[in-house]
Each structure stands twice: as structure tokens, then as C-alpha cells.
Tab-separated table of C-alpha atoms and ligand atoms in Angstrom:
chain	number	residue	atom	x	y	z
A	1	MET	CA	1.689	110.742	-28.738
A	2	THR	CA	1.079	113.729	-31.009
A	3	GLU	CA	-2.259	114.825	-32.460
A	4	ASN	CA	-3.017	113.553	-35.951
A	5	ALA	CA	-3.192	116.376	-38.514
A	6	ARG	CA	-6.333	114.783	-39.910
A	7	PRO	CA	-8.337	112.075	-38.162
A	8	ARG	CA	-6.963	108.628	-38.992
A	9	VAL	CA	-8.897	105.647	-40.201
A	10	LEU	CA	-7.797	102.021	-40.377
A	11	SER	CA	-9.717	98.999	-41.540
A	12	GLY	CA	-9.170	95.650	-43.194
A	13	VAL	CA	-10.774	92.553	-44.662
A	14	GLN	CA	-9.434	89.007	-44.629
A	15	PRO	CA	-8.377	87.472	-47.937
A	16	THR	CA	-10.468	84.376	-47.329
A	17	GLY	CA	-13.020	83.467	-49.963
A	18	ALA	CA	-14.736	85.929	-52.221
A	19	LEU	CA	-15.880	89.250	-50.772
A	20	HIS	CA	-19.656	89.563	-50.706
A	21	LEU	CA	-22.310	92.258	-50.534
A	22	GLY	CA	-22.000	92.367	-46.728
A	23	ASN	CA	-18.286	93.199	-46.919
A	24	TRP	CA	-18.967	95.879	-49.499
A	25	LEU	CA	-22.075	97.526	-48.073
A	26	GLY	CA	-21.092	97.058	-44.423
A	27	ALA	CA	-17.446	98.040	-44.681
A	28	ILE	CA	-15.598	98.924	-47.892
A	29	ARG	CA	-18.265	101.280	-49.249
A	30	ASN	CA	-17.877	103.381	-46.104
A	31	TRP	CA	-14.100	103.461	-46.436
A	32	VAL	CA	-14.389	105.118	-49.840
A	33	ALA	CA	-16.327	108.054	-48.429
A	34	LEU	CA	-13.661	108.746	-45.782
A	35	GLN	CA	-10.686	109.164	-48.119
A	36	ASP	CA	-11.054	112.914	-48.611
A	37	SER	CA	-11.563	113.953	-45.021
A	38	HIS	CA	-9.335	111.439	-43.192
A	39	ASP	CA	-5.880	109.878	-43.397
A	40	THR	CA	-6.890	106.388	-44.403
A	41	PHE	CA	-5.065	103.049	-44.034
A	42	PHE	CA	-6.620	99.944	-45.550
A	43	CYS	CA	-4.901	96.602	-45.183
A	44	VAL	CA	-5.532	93.115	-46.442
A	45	VAL	CA	-5.353	91.169	-43.190
A	46	ASP	CA	-3.611	88.019	-44.397
A	47	LEU	CA	-2.271	87.118	-40.935
A	48	HIS	CA	-5.872	86.855	-39.777
A	49	ALA	CA	-6.643	84.545	-42.686
A	50	ILE	CA	-4.406	81.792	-41.292
A	51	THR	CA	-6.205	81.593	-37.932
A	52	VAL	CA	-8.325	78.839	-39.483
A	53	PRO	CA	-6.835	76.155	-41.763
A	54	HIS	CA	-5.835	77.733	-45.089
A	55	ASP	CA	-4.488	76.691	-48.475
A	56	PRO	CA	-0.920	78.008	-48.980
A	57	ALA	CA	-1.326	77.660	-52.755
A	58	ARG	CA	-4.089	80.270	-52.678
A	59	LEU	CA	-3.088	82.770	-49.993
A	60	ALA	CA	-0.949	85.060	-52.175
A	61	ASP	CA	-3.449	85.208	-55.016
A	62	ASP	CA	-6.387	85.756	-52.647
A	63	THR	CA	-4.413	88.609	-51.089
A	64	LEU	CA	-3.868	90.252	-54.483
A	65	SER	CA	-7.480	89.694	-55.414
A	66	THR	CA	-8.723	91.342	-52.202
A	67	ALA	CA	-6.420	94.324	-52.769
A	68	ALA	CA	-7.708	94.620	-56.352
A	69	LEU	CA	-11.266	94.615	-55.024
A	70	TYR	CA	-10.439	97.474	-52.643
A	71	LEU	CA	-9.297	99.538	-55.609
A	72	ALA	CA	-12.198	98.398	-57.797
A	73	CYS	CA	-14.609	99.543	-55.061
A	74	GLY	CA	-13.123	103.037	-55.236
A	75	ILE	CA	-10.179	103.077	-52.830
A	76	ASP	CA	-7.646	105.410	-54.423
A	77	PRO	CA	-4.019	104.521	-53.601
A	78	ASP	CA	-2.993	108.144	-54.193
A	79	ARG	CA	-5.175	109.198	-51.274
A	80	ALA	CA	-5.253	106.090	-49.096
A	81	THR	CA	-2.456	103.808	-47.894
A	82	VAL	CA	-3.279	100.324	-49.183
A	83	PHE	CA	-1.095	97.495	-47.930
A	84	VAL	CA	-0.773	93.874	-46.895
A	85	GLN	CA	-0.715	93.257	-43.135
A	86	SER	CA	2.085	90.654	-43.232
A	87	HIS	CA	4.348	93.079	-45.140
A	88	VAL	CA	4.622	95.224	-42.013
A	89	SER	CA	6.149	93.076	-39.280
A	90	ALA	CA	5.187	95.570	-36.565
A	91	HIS	CA	1.671	94.014	-36.580
A	92	SER	CA	2.965	90.678	-35.280
A	93	GLU	CA	5.346	92.367	-32.877
A	94	LEU	CA	2.810	94.684	-31.271
A	95	CYS	CA	0.418	91.737	-31.087
A	96	TRP	CA	2.926	89.924	-28.861
A	97	LEU	CA	3.387	92.920	-26.573
A	98	LEU	CA	-0.381	93.312	-26.245
A	99	ASN	CA	-0.827	89.563	-25.686
A	100	CYS	CA	1.209	89.816	-22.540
A	101	VAL	CA	-1.115	92.374	-20.964
A	102	THR	CA	-4.463	91.046	-22.237
A	103	PRO	CA	-6.359	88.781	-19.816
A	104	LEU	CA	-7.160	85.398	-21.316
A	105	ASN	CA	-10.766	85.598	-20.173
A	106	TRP	CA	-11.331	88.745	-22.283
A	107	LEU	CA	-10.588	86.618	-25.340
A	108	GLU	CA	-12.608	83.633	-24.223
A	109	ARG	CA	-15.655	85.899	-24.075
A	110	MET	CA	-15.491	86.897	-27.737
A	111	VAL	CA	-18.614	85.817	-29.599
A	112	GLN	CA	-16.885	85.383	-32.956
A	113	TYR	CA	-14.267	83.138	-31.344
A	114	LYS	CA	-16.907	80.978	-29.746
A	115	GLU	CA	-18.808	80.658	-33.023
A	116	LYS	CA	-15.739	79.851	-35.103
A	117	ALA	CA	-14.272	77.508	-32.464
A	118	VAL	CA	-17.371	75.325	-32.593
A	119	LYS	CA	-16.848	74.887	-36.338
A	120	GLN	CA	-13.168	73.928	-35.878
A	121	GLY	CA	-13.922	71.154	-33.386
A	122	ALA	CA	-10.797	69.865	-31.618
A	123	ASP	CA	-8.448	71.692	-33.954
A	124	VAL	CA	-8.853	75.279	-32.698
A	125	SER	CA	-5.577	77.189	-33.036
A	126	THR	CA	-4.135	79.571	-30.463
A	127	GLY	CA	-4.226	82.138	-33.285
A	128	LEU	CA	-8.014	81.948	-33.505
A	129	LEU	CA	-8.297	82.879	-29.837
A	130	ASP	CA	-5.683	85.593	-30.269
A	131	TYR	CA	-7.300	87.026	-33.418
A	132	PRO	CA	-8.791	90.095	-31.658
A	133	VAL	CA	-5.425	91.053	-30.140
A	134	LEU	CA	-3.838	91.040	-33.601
A	135	MET	CA	-6.755	93.169	-34.751
A	136	ALA	CA	-6.143	95.563	-31.848
A	137	ALA	CA	-2.492	95.779	-32.932
A	138	ASP	CA	-3.591	96.591	-36.528
A	139	ILE	CA	-5.674	99.501	-35.287
A	140	LEU	CA	-3.465	100.839	-32.502
A	141	LEU	CA	-0.291	100.890	-34.626
A	142	TYR	CA	-1.770	103.645	-36.794
A	143	ASP	CA	-3.172	105.804	-33.972
A	144	ALA	CA	-6.538	105.286	-35.660
A	145	ASP	CA	-9.320	107.605	-34.501
A	146	ARG	CA	-12.063	105.692	-36.284
A	147	VAL	CA	-12.502	102.142	-37.513
A	148	PRO	CA	-15.213	101.602	-40.141
A	149	VAL	CA	-16.553	98.038	-39.866
A	150	GLY	CA	-19.782	96.057	-39.900
A	151	GLU	CA	-21.791	95.442	-36.741
A	152	ASP	CA	-20.180	92.022	-36.140
A	153	GLN	CA	-16.837	93.662	-35.294
A	154	LYS	CA	-18.135	95.879	-32.498
A	155	GLN	CA	-17.039	93.562	-29.693
A	156	HIS	CA	-13.525	93.323	-31.147
A	157	LEU	CA	-13.311	97.107	-31.234
A	158	GLU	CA	-14.335	97.394	-27.628
A	159	LEU	CA	-11.561	94.979	-26.794
A	160	ALA	CA	-9.036	97.115	-28.705
A	161	ARG	CA	-10.210	100.161	-26.737
A	162	ASP	CA	-9.923	98.338	-23.421
A	163	ILE	CA	-6.428	97.065	-24.209
A	164	ALA	CA	-5.248	100.561	-25.206
A	165	GLN	CA	-6.862	102.359	-22.294
A	166	GLN	CA	-6.804	99.973	-19.359
A	167	ARG	CA	-3.860	97.737	-20.122
A	168	ILE	CA	-1.366	100.093	-21.793
A	169	ASN	CA	-2.161	103.758	-21.119
A	170	ALA	CA	-3.347	103.352	-17.523
A	171	ARG	CA	-0.462	101.091	-16.543
A	172	PHE	CA	2.495	102.304	-18.553
A	173	GLY	CA	1.802	105.963	-19.400
A	174	ALA	CA	4.270	108.349	-17.755
A	175	LYS	CA	2.704	110.370	-14.935
A	176	GLY	CA	2.419	114.087	-15.737
A	177	ALA	CA	2.699	116.926	-13.190
A	178	ASP	CA	-1.073	116.656	-12.569
A	179	GLY	CA	-0.754	112.961	-11.707
A	180	GLU	CA	-2.606	111.956	-14.890
A	181	ARG	CA	-1.085	109.255	-17.042
A	182	GLU	CA	-0.017	110.238	-20.532
A	183	ALA	CA	-1.549	108.246	-23.363
A	184	ILE	CA	0.764	105.916	-25.254
A	185	LEU	CA	-1.871	104.550	-27.584
A	186	ARG	CA	-4.823	106.387	-29.088
A	187	VAL	CA	-8.181	104.895	-28.073
A	188	PRO	CA	-10.140	104.279	-31.295
A	189	GLU	CA	-13.873	104.736	-31.948
A	190	PRO	CA	-15.887	102.274	-34.012
A	191	LEU	CA	-17.631	103.697	-37.072
A	192	ILE	CA	-20.639	101.536	-37.824
A	193	LEU	CA	-23.139	103.087	-40.200
A	194	PRO	CA	-26.602	101.656	-39.628
A	195	GLU	CA	-27.430	101.047	-43.301
A	196	GLY	CA	-25.628	97.955	-44.554
A	197	ALA	CA	-24.060	97.206	-41.158
A	198	ARG	CA	-25.690	93.788	-41.110
A	199	VAL	CA	-26.488	92.303	-44.484
A	200	MET	CA	-28.295	89.016	-43.960
A	201	SER	CA	-28.087	85.692	-45.810
A	202	LEU	CA	-30.256	85.215	-48.908
A	203	THR	CA	-31.353	81.836	-47.630
A	204	ASP	CA	-32.073	82.843	-44.026
A	205	GLY	CA	-32.972	86.397	-43.069
A	206	ARG	CA	-31.999	85.715	-39.471
A	207	SER	CA	-28.319	84.872	-40.029
A	208	LYS	CA	-25.736	87.209	-41.475
A	209	MET	CA	-24.312	86.896	-44.974
A	210	SER	CA	-20.958	85.213	-44.472
A	211	LYS	CA	-17.975	83.959	-46.461
A	212	SER	CA	-17.994	80.713	-44.549
A	213	ASP	CA	-21.612	79.629	-45.149
A	214	PRO	CA	-21.266	76.315	-47.054
A	215	ASN	CA	-24.288	77.280	-49.203
A	216	GLU	CA	-23.045	79.623	-51.941
A	217	GLY	CA	-26.616	80.584	-52.674
A	218	SER	CA	-26.676	82.411	-49.345
A	219	ARG	CA	-24.429	85.235	-50.584
A	220	ILE	CA	-23.800	87.357	-53.649
A	221	THR	CA	-20.097	87.850	-54.165
A	222	LEU	CA	-18.724	90.989	-55.766
A	223	LEU	CA	-17.473	88.939	-58.716
A	224	ASP	CA	-20.604	86.872	-59.403
A	225	PRO	CA	-21.534	87.154	-63.106
A	226	PRO	CA	-24.980	88.657	-63.890
A	227	ASP	CA	-26.691	85.318	-64.533
A	228	LEU	CA	-25.513	83.885	-61.248
A	229	ILE	CA	-26.730	86.998	-59.409
A	230	ARG	CA	-30.155	86.604	-61.046
A	231	LYS	CA	-30.266	82.902	-60.184
A	232	LYS	CA	-29.305	83.461	-56.529
A	233	ILE	CA	-31.898	86.193	-56.082
A	234	LYS	CA	-34.549	84.086	-57.790
A	235	ARG	CA	-33.894	81.314	-55.278
A	236	ALA	CA	-33.627	83.625	-52.257
A	237	LYS	CA	-35.934	82.797	-49.368
A	238	THR	CA	-39.262	84.653	-49.349
A	239	ASP	CA	-42.476	84.504	-47.342
A	240	PRO	CA	-46.143	84.215	-48.365
A	241	VAL	CA	-46.941	87.906	-47.787
A	242	ILE	CA	-47.382	90.367	-50.655
A	243	GLY	CA	-45.634	93.728	-50.375
A	244	LEU	CA	-42.108	94.520	-49.125
A	245	GLU	CA	-41.632	96.303	-45.806
A	246	PHE	CA	-39.006	97.265	-43.254
A	247	GLY	CA	-38.983	96.414	-39.580
A	248	ASN	CA	-41.509	93.580	-39.374
A	249	PRO	CA	-39.825	91.080	-37.013
A	250	ASP	CA	-41.751	88.219	-38.605
A	251	ARG	CA	-40.411	89.102	-42.059
A	252	PRO	CA	-36.591	89.269	-41.828
A	253	GLU	CA	-36.200	88.350	-45.523
A	254	ALA	CA	-38.415	91.237	-46.643
A	255	ASP	CA	-36.463	93.656	-44.462
A	256	ASN	CA	-33.102	92.418	-45.739
A	257	LEU	CA	-33.918	92.320	-49.453
A	258	LEU	CA	-35.672	95.676	-49.392
A	259	GLY	CA	-32.647	97.144	-47.611
A	260	LEU	CA	-30.375	95.674	-50.266
A	261	TYR	CA	-32.571	97.108	-52.992
A	262	ALA	CA	-32.367	100.593	-51.461
A	263	LEU	CA	-28.579	100.468	-51.096
A	264	LEU	CA	-27.883	98.926	-54.507
A	265	SER	CA	-30.235	101.186	-56.453
A	266	GLY	CA	-29.128	104.322	-54.596
A	267	ARG	CA	-32.674	105.004	-53.375
A	268	SER	CA	-33.501	106.225	-49.896
A	269	ARG	CA	-35.107	103.628	-47.637
A	270	GLU	CA	-38.356	105.607	-47.724
A	271	ALA	CA	-38.429	105.701	-51.532
A	272	ALA	CA	-37.662	101.982	-51.812
A	273	ALA	CA	-40.321	101.122	-49.231
A	274	ALA	CA	-42.939	103.254	-51.002
A	275	GLU	CA	-42.098	101.782	-54.414
A	276	CYS	CA	-42.325	98.167	-53.214
A	277	ALA	CA	-45.089	98.455	-50.589
A	278	SER	CA	-47.629	96.489	-52.602
A	279	MET	CA	-45.314	94.609	-54.912
A	280	GLY	CA	-45.340	90.799	-54.951
A	281	TRP	CA	-42.113	88.840	-54.722
A	282	GLY	CA	-42.396	87.865	-58.405
A	283	ALA	CA	-42.130	91.499	-59.464
A	284	PHE	CA	-39.656	92.546	-56.775
A	285	LYS	CA	-36.969	89.925	-57.337
A	286	PRO	CA	-36.094	90.872	-60.937
A	287	LEU	CA	-35.975	94.525	-59.846
A	288	LEU	CA	-33.510	93.685	-57.065
A	289	ALA	CA	-31.481	91.439	-59.391
A	290	GLU	CA	-31.073	94.209	-61.966
A	291	ALA	CA	-30.099	96.729	-59.280
A	292	ALA	CA	-27.391	94.309	-58.093
A	293	VAL	CA	-26.156	93.592	-61.623
A	294	GLU	CA	-25.975	97.310	-62.388
A	295	ALA	CA	-24.224	98.211	-59.147
A	296	LEU	CA	-21.621	95.471	-59.514
A	297	GLY	CA	-20.965	95.796	-63.274
A	298	PRO	CA	-18.560	98.773	-63.196
A	299	LEU	CA	-16.791	97.345	-60.157
A	300	GLN	CA	-16.241	94.031	-61.951
A	301	GLU	CA	-14.835	95.786	-65.018
A	302	ARG	CA	-12.329	97.733	-62.919
A	303	TYR	CA	-11.380	94.556	-61.097
A	304	ALA	CA	-10.672	92.679	-64.360
A	305	GLU	CA	-8.493	95.563	-65.565
A	306	LEU	CA	-6.489	95.630	-62.327
A	307	ARG	CA	-5.915	91.875	-62.408
A	308	ARG	CA	-4.581	92.093	-65.960
A	309	ASP	CA	-1.693	94.214	-64.640
A	310	PRO	CA	-0.287	92.506	-61.531
A	311	ALA	CA	2.949	94.541	-61.585
A	312	THR	CA	1.069	97.806	-61.052
A	313	LEU	CA	-0.991	96.294	-58.264
A	314	GLN	CA	2.124	94.924	-56.592
A	315	ALA	CA	3.739	98.381	-56.855
A	316	VAL	CA	0.742	99.951	-55.093
A	317	LEU	CA	1.107	97.433	-52.259
A	318	ASP	CA	4.872	97.935	-52.011
A	319	ARG	CA	4.428	101.691	-51.717
A	320	GLY	CA	1.610	101.206	-49.207
A	321	ALA	CA	3.771	98.924	-47.052
A	322	GLU	CA	6.520	101.523	-46.981
A	323	GLU	CA	4.149	104.298	-45.893
A	324	ALA	CA	2.500	102.049	-43.317
A	325	GLU	CA	5.831	100.838	-41.954
A	326	THR	CA	6.954	104.369	-41.052
A	327	VAL	CA	3.848	105.072	-39.000
A	328	ALA	CA	3.754	101.599	-37.439
A	329	GLN	CA	7.408	101.632	-36.372
A	330	ALA	CA	6.985	104.948	-34.567
A	331	THR	CA	4.098	103.551	-32.498
A	332	LEU	CA	5.922	100.317	-31.800
A	333	LYS	CA	8.895	102.291	-30.544
A	334	ARG	CA	6.664	104.212	-28.107
A	335	VAL	CA	5.234	100.986	-26.725
A	336	ARG	CA	8.625	99.275	-26.437
A	337	GLN	CA	9.967	102.270	-24.560
A	338	ALA	CA	6.971	102.456	-22.245
A	339	LEU	CA	7.313	98.747	-21.451
A	340	GLY	CA	10.955	99.275	-20.575
A	341	PHE	CA	12.813	97.315	-23.255
A	342	LEU	CA	16.533	97.908	-23.788
A	343	PRO	CA	16.895	99.790	-27.075
A	344	ARG	CA	19.292	98.476	-29.692
A	345	SER	CA	22.214	100.917	-29.833
B	1	LIG	P1	-14.660	89.549	-42.960
B	1	LIG	O1	-15.426	88.991	-44.104
B	1	LIG	O2	-14.972	88.846	-41.688
B	1	LIG	O3	-13.187	89.710	-43.223
B	1	LIG	O4	-15.237	91.032	-42.726
B	1	LIG	C1	-14.735	92.173	-43.342
B	1	LIG	C2	-15.609	93.372	-43.067
B	1	LIG	O5	-16.921	93.176	-43.614
B	1	LIG	C3	-15.816	93.682	-41.591
B	1	LIG	O6	-15.829	95.090	-41.403
B	1	LIG	C4	-17.167	93.109	-41.305
B	1	LIG	O7	-17.810	93.766	-40.235
B	1	LIG	C5	-17.904	93.362	-42.606
B	1	LIG	N1	-18.959	92.357	-42.813
B	1	LIG	C6	-18.802	91.022	-42.942
B	1	LIG	N2	-19.991	90.402	-43.125
B	1	LIG	C7	-20.937	91.373	-43.101
B	1	LIG	C8	-22.362	91.386	-43.245
B	1	LIG	N3	-23.064	90.259	-43.460
B	1	LIG	N4	-23.001	92.576	-43.175
B	1	LIG	C9	-22.305	93.727	-42.983
B	1	LIG	N5	-20.958	93.790	-42.831
B	1	LIG	C10	-20.287	92.639	-42.903
B	2	LIG	N1	-11.642	91.098	-37.895
B	2	LIG	C1	-12.069	91.840	-39.039
B	2	LIG	C2	-13.182	91.088	-39.753
B	2	LIG	O1	-13.190	89.908	-39.859
B	2	LIG	C3	-10.947	92.108	-39.994
B	2	LIG	C4	-9.907	92.972	-39.383
B	2	LIG	C5	-8.656	92.599	-38.990
B	2	LIG	C6	-10.035	94.357	-39.113
B	2	LIG	N2	-7.979	93.670	-38.512
B	2	LIG	C7	-8.785	94.762	-38.564
B	2	LIG	C8	-11.058	95.277	-39.287
B	2	LIG	C9	-8.567	96.063	-38.166
B	2	LIG	C10	-10.832	96.589	-38.861
B	2	LIG	C11	-9.595	96.989	-38.318
B	2	LIG	O2	-14.037	91.686	-40.246
């Protein structure tokens, strides 16, 4: 394994349902900032989207829509490699190789699996259990140094690190003269920025904003029109106390909405807290709604433009897949060799 010229970054979002403020503030917003200083790879993880029952009539369009949102949020395909996971078959192939060295009980411990499995009842797929191994393959294929995600993905990243370090490098790395094993896979670091890492539901400040919450009022999606944003914020859960504040464990809604206001208006947390310290909910909500409408407006315009020209978007993804494929195949080759497979002549 050679050193990366610039540190590498890989991340992805599933094309399931509309992306919301949590996806943007917790993940994609942080990707944008890394494009100048890092080699960045951003994929739409469509193979992950079929780990729960999905609608084949929608998968392709949801994939395009998610890619368009990446670009609308500020990902620049001239600086970053933007691609669709299923276009690079090395993801599925490395996943299989990693499956065979990953203990089943590591997967059974995953919190997200346990939560999602409960919702699926008797119909839990093998893919849902295997989801974190596919995610490890996504990351490890690109020798990623850092993986920008929201807080909920931390456990999956630790798993990817353990698979790379304990199950591949420590077992299959060639022994050097000093007796140390050579690394085959780079061990990635999570990159979780505290602000926005856990955006909570509008209807319950103690559970995270999620694509799968049946109540649409619980989240603001990046494509919600202004009136819908205003309506959702108007109906958001509050408490009887006057004045917004951070860090009061009895007031999770105040903490969450004040945090959103700071991020969406571009204010520091201190400035937002000072401005809203004695403000009632009736005055605060319209302020937050307008900050959200203003932050999302330009993004929505760029998105509409990109969707009007599907050929250009498709060309970006084709080019991205080609770039990604080259890097991914080189890693896959290293792993195949280390595991002792007969090469094709
Ligand atoms: P998903 O919607 O599960 O495909 O998540 C895509 C990315 O968004 C991941 O990096 C998640 O960690 C992040 N994310 C999802 N929900 C939230 C949330 N409520 N707050 C912050 N980040 C989130
Ligand atoms: N599991 C991630 C999520 O739901 C999505 C994902 C798949 C991902 N592969 C990845 C994120 C690789 C970062 C890197 O949020």
C-alpha cells in the first residue's frame, strides 16, 4: 500500500426517501469543505438501499436525485469523484471477501441493525445484517483516511477499522524483516464534527431526524417548498418555557431548534443563544423558518437546474465511476493477492 498524495475521503448517502436537514448538516455539508484539501470520493450507496424492501420503479430516479442533491449542496465533480456504488462492482466483490473474515457476532451487535430489524419483523434480509460489511468495503476500497458522517455511523466505522486491522492486515499482511505485518488496507478515521452531528426530530427532541419516521412533520427535507417548511416548524414540538437555550437536558427541543437556527443562519452558537435567550417560541419559530427557507432556496434552485439536464448528470456519474473503478480495482487486487487467489492469466 502506498501513501496517498493527499489524504483521501470517502462518504455516501443512501438513495432512500428525500434527504433531510440531518443528512445535510451532519454529513454532506462537511464533505463540501474537504474538497480542496483532500482527494474526495462521494458515492450514492444504492446497494445499501435494497437492504430493506424497495420499489424497483423508483430506485434509478432516487439515485439520480440523490446525486443531483450532492451537486446542489456544493460538491464539485471537477474536484470530487461522484459516483454510484453499484456502477463499481468491486464494492460487492470486496464485501464478499470481507464477509468471510468478519465474525457474525460483530454484526449482530450493531445498534442500527437491531433497530431496523425490529421494524422489518420476520422479513429481515441477510443484506440488512451484512450492511456494515458492505460499508466497510466502500471505505476500504479507496484507502480512505477519513470518513465524514453523522454520529449514528460511528459504530459502523469502528467495525470497518476492526475488519481492516484485525481481520485483514494482522492476518494476511506479509511479514517484513522486523517481523511486523505490512498493511494491506488503510485503517480509516471517522470525521464527526460536533455541530450538526445529531439533528433531532421536529416532533420529538429525543429521537434523531430520520428518513424512515412515518411522520413527515418530523423532518424538513432539502426539497420542501417554503410554505411546507414554515408549516412544519410551526407545528414542531415545543415546551412551556420562554427563552431558547443549549444543553438543558429537560429541554431537548430547545437545544435542537436553537442548534438548527445557528447552523442555518450561519451564526455562531454563542450569538444564536444570546439572540434567543429571552425569546418566546412564537417569535423564535418564524425566525427559524425564514433561516431554513433562505438556506435551502439556492440549493433548491441548483437542484431544479440539474434535474432539467439528466444527460449532463449521467455524464458526471459515468466519469466518476471510471475514476472510482481504477482506484477500487487496485485495492481489490491487493486483497485478492493477499488472500491467495489464483490470478487470471
Ligand atoms: P442515511 O440517511 O442513513 O443514508 O445517512 C446519510 C448520512 O447522514 C450519514 O452520514 C448519517 O450519519 C447522516 N445523518 C443521518 N441522519 C442524521 C441526523 N439526524 N443528524 C445528523 N446526521 C445524520
Ligand atoms: N451507512 C451510511 C448511512 O446510512 C451510508 C454509507 C454507506 C456510508 N457506505 C458508506 C457512509 C461509506 C460513509 C462511508 O448513513
